[in-house]
Coordinates of C-alpha atoms in Angstrom, one line a residue:
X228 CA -257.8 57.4 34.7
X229 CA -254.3 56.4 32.9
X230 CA -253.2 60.4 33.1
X231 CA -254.0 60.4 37.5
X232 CA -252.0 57.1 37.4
X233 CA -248.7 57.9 35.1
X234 CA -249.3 61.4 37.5
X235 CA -248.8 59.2 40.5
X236 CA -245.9 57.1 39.8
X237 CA -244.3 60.3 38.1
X238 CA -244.2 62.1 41.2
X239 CA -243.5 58.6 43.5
X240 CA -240.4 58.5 41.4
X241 CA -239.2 61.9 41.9
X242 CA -239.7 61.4 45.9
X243 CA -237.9 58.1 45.6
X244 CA -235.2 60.3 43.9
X245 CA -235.2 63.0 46.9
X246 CA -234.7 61.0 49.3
X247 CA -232.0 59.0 47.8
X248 CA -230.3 61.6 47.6
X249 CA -230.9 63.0 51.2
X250 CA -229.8 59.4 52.7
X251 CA -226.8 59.5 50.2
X252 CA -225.5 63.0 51.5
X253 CA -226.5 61.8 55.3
X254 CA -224.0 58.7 55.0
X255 CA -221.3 60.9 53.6
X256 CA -222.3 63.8 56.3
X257 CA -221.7 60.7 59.2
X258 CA -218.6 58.6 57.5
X259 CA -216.5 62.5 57.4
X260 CA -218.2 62.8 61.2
X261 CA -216.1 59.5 61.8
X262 CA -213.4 60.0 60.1
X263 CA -212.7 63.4 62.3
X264 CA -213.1 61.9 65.5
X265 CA -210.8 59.5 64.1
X266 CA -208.1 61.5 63.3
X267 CA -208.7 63.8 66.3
X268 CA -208.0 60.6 68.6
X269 CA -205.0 60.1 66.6
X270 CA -203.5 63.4 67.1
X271 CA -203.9 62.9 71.0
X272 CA -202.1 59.5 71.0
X273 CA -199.0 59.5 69.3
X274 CA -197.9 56.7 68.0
X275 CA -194.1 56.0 68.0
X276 CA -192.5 54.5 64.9
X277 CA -188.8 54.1 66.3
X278 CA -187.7 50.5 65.8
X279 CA -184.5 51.3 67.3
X280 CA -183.4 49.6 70.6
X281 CA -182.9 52.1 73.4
X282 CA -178.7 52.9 73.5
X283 CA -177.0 51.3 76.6
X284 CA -174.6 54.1 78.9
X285 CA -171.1 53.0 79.5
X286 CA -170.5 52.2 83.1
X287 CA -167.1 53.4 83.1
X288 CA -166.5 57.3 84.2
X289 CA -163.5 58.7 85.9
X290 CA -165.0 59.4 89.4
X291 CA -164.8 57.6 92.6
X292 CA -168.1 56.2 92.5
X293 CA -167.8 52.9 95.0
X294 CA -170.1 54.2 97.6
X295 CA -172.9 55.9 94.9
X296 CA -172.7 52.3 92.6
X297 CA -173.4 49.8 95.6
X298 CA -174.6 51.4 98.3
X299 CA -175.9 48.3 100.0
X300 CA -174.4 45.0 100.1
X301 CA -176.1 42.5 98.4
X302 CA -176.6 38.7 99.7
X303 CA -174.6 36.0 98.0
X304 CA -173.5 32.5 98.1
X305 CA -172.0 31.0 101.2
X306 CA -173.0 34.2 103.3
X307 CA -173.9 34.0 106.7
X308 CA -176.6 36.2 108.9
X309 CA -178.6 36.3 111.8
X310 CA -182.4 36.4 111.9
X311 CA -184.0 37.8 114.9
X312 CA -187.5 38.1 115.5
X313 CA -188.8 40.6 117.9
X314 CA -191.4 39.3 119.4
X315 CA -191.0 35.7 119.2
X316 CA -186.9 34.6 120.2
X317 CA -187.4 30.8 119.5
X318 CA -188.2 31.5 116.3
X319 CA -184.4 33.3 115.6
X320 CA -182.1 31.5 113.6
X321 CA -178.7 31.8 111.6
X322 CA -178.4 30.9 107.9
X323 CA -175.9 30.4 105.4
X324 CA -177.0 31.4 101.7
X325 CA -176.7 28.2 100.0
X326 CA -174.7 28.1 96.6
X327 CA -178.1 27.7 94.7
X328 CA -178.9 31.3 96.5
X329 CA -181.8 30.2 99.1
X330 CA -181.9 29.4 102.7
X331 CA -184.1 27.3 103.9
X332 CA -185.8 28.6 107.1
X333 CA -188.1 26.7 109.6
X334 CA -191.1 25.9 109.3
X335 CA -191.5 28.1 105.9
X336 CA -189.1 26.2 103.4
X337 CA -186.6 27.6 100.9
X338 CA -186.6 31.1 100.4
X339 CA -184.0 33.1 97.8
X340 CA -182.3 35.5 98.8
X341 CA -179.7 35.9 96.5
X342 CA -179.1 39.2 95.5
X343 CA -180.9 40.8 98.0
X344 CA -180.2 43.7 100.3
X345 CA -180.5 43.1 103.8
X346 CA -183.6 45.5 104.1
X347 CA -185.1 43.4 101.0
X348 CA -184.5 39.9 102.8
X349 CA -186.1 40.8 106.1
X350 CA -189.0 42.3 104.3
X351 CA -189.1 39.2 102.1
X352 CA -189.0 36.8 105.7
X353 CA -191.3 39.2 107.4
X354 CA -193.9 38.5 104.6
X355 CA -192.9 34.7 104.5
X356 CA -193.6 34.3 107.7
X357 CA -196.5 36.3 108.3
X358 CA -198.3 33.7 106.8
X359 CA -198.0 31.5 109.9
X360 CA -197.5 34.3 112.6
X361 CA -199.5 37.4 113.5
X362 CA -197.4 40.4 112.0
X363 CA -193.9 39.3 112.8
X364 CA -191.1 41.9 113.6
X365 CA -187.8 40.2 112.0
X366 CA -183.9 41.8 112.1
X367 CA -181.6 40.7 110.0
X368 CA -177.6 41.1 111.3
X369 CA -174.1 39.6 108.6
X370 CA -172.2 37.7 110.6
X371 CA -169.7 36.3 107.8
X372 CA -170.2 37.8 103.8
X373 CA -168.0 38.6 100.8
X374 CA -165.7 41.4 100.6
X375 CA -165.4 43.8 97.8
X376 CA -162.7 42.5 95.7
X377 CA -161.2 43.2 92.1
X378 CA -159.1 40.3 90.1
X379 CA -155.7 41.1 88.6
X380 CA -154.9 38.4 85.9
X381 CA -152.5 37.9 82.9
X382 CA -148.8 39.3 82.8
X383 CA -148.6 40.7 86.5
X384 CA -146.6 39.3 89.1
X385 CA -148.9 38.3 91.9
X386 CA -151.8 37.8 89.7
X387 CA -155.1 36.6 92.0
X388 CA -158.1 38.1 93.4
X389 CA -157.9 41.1 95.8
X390 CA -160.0 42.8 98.3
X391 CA -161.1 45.7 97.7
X392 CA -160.7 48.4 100.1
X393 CA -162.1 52.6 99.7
X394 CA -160.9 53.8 96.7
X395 CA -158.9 51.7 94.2
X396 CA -158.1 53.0 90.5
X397 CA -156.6 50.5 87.7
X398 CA -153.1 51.9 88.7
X399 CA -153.5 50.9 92.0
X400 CA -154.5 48.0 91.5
X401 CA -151.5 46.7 89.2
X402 CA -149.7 47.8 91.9
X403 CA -151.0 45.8 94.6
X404 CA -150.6 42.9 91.7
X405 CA -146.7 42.9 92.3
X406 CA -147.2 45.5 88.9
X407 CA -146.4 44.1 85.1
X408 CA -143.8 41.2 84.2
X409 CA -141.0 42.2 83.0
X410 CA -140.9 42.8 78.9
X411 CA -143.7 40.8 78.1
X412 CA -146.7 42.8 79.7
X413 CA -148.4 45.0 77.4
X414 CA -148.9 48.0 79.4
X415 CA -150.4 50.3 76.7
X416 CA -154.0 47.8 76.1
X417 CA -154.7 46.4 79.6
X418 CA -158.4 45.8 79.8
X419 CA -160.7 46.1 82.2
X420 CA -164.1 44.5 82.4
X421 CA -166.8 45.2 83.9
X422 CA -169.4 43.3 84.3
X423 CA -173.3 45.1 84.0
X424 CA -175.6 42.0 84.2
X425 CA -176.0 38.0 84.4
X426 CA -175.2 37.8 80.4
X427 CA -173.0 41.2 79.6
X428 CA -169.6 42.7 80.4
X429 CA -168.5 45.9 79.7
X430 CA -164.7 46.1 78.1
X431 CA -162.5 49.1 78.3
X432 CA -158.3 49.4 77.4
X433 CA -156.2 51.3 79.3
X434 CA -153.3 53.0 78.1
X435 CA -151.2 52.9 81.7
X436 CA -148.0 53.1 80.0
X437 CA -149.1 56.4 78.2
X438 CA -150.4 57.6 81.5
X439 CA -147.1 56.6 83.2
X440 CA -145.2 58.3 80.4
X441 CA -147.1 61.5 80.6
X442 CA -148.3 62.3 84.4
X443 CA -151.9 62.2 82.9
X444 CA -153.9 60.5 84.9
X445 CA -157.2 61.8 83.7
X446 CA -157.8 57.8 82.3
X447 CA -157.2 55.9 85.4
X448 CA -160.5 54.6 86.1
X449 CA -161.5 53.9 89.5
X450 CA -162.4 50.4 90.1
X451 CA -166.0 49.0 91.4
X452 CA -166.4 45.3 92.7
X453 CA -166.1 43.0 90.7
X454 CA -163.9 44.5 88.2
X455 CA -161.5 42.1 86.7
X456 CA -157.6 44.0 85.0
X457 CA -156.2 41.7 82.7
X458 CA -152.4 42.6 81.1
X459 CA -152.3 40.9 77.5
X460 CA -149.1 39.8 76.5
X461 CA -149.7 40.4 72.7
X462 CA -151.3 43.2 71.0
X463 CA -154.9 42.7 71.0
X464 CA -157.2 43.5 67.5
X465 CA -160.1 46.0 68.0
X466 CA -161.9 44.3 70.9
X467 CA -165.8 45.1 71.6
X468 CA -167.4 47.5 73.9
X469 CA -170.1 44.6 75.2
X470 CA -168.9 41.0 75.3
X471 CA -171.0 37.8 76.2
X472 CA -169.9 37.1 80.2
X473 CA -168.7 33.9 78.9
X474 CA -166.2 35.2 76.7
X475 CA -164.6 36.9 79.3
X476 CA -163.0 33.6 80.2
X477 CA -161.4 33.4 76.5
X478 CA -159.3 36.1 78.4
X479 CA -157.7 34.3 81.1
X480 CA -161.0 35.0 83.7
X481 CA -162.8 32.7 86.3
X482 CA -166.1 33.4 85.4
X483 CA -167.5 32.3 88.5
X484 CA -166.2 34.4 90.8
X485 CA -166.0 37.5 88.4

């Protein structure tokens, strides 16, 4: 009776050993399953490890580019417009754009504007409104709006802010400034900025007098609104390619109409 019994456990304990071993080899056999759909996942979704911000173009080129840059007008401050609606005349009204950039329209309220084009704000009042009338048709016409301009400041005789009419390059422009003041302009670093957002300007120096000295005029840049020329009367150090829009006025700029 003890032999059948030590028989018994002997072979329970070789079972106990088989199938240890068969569950061991099954979780290996499932973790490298997972592991390879793992890794295949991985390979389809590439992961990018670049910490690096994404470089910003200049916005200065030598090519007329006026009509490409802005081809609509955008609304601004102390603008004026017509708003006609189609279907409904004694809802039309005319608006100014208030300095704070909205208007404030019957029976809707404020609405901005500001920075819109034309197409934009009538879309933007045609969804305003349609919340109190059944699909309204609205037009939008400029009766009074801001010019494109460019600002000559520092050592040029008429310096001030000009309109700015077709195709205007940075030689041009000091020219319709009265051009440079006699001995103390430094024509050779005149910089030009350029502004490319609410908090950034773009800075570039022209060397005019080379230009003027040489017939090259492969570096006269042609001016887009807003552009501010400013004629140093020292030499200037190494001055950055971005600059804080509130710097500019460190330069002799109004920052508020730039």
């Amino acid at each position: 009776m003890f032999d059948v019994q030590k028989r018994v456990l002997s072979y329970r304990g070789r079972v106990i050993k088989v199938m240890n071993r068969y569950w061991n080899w099954t979780s290996v056999i499932v973790v490298l399953v997972a592991m390879g759909a793992a890794a295949q996942d991985n390979a389809q979704v590439p992961v990018s490890t670049s910490s690096e911000a994404p470089k910003q173009s200049s916005h200065f080129n030598n090519t007329p580019t006026f009509s490409e840059r802005y081809p609509r007008y955008r609304l601004s401050a102390s603008d004026s417009f017509d708003v006609v609606f189609e279907y409904t005349p004694e809802w039309n009204q005319t608006m100014t754009v208030q300095p704070d950039g909205y208007i404030t329209m019957r029976s809707v309220g404020d609405v901005y504007v500001s920075g819109l084009t034309v197409d934009q704000a009538k879309q933007k009042l045609e969804e305003v409104y349609g919340k109190i009338l059944n699909r309204p048709v609205i037009s939008l016409s400029l009766r009074d709006f801001q010019k494109p301009y460019f600002i000559a400041d520092g050592r040029v005789n008429k310096p001030g802010k000009y309109e700015l009419r077709g195709d205007t390059t940075a030689m041009q422009a000091i020219a319709l400034a009265g051009g440079f003041t006699a001995r103390e302009a430094r024509t050779d670093q005149v910089v030009l900025f350029r502004r490319v957002d609410d908090n950034w300007v773009e800075t570039k120096v022209i060397d005019i007098k080379g230009m003027q000295k040489t017939g090259n005029l492969s570096e006269d840049v042609h001016l887009r609104p807003g552009d501010m020329l400013f004629v140093p009367q020292n030499a200037l150090s190494k001055i950055q390619q971005w600059i804080p829009l509130y710097s500019v006025s460190m330069m002799g700029a109004q920052t508020k109409t730039f």
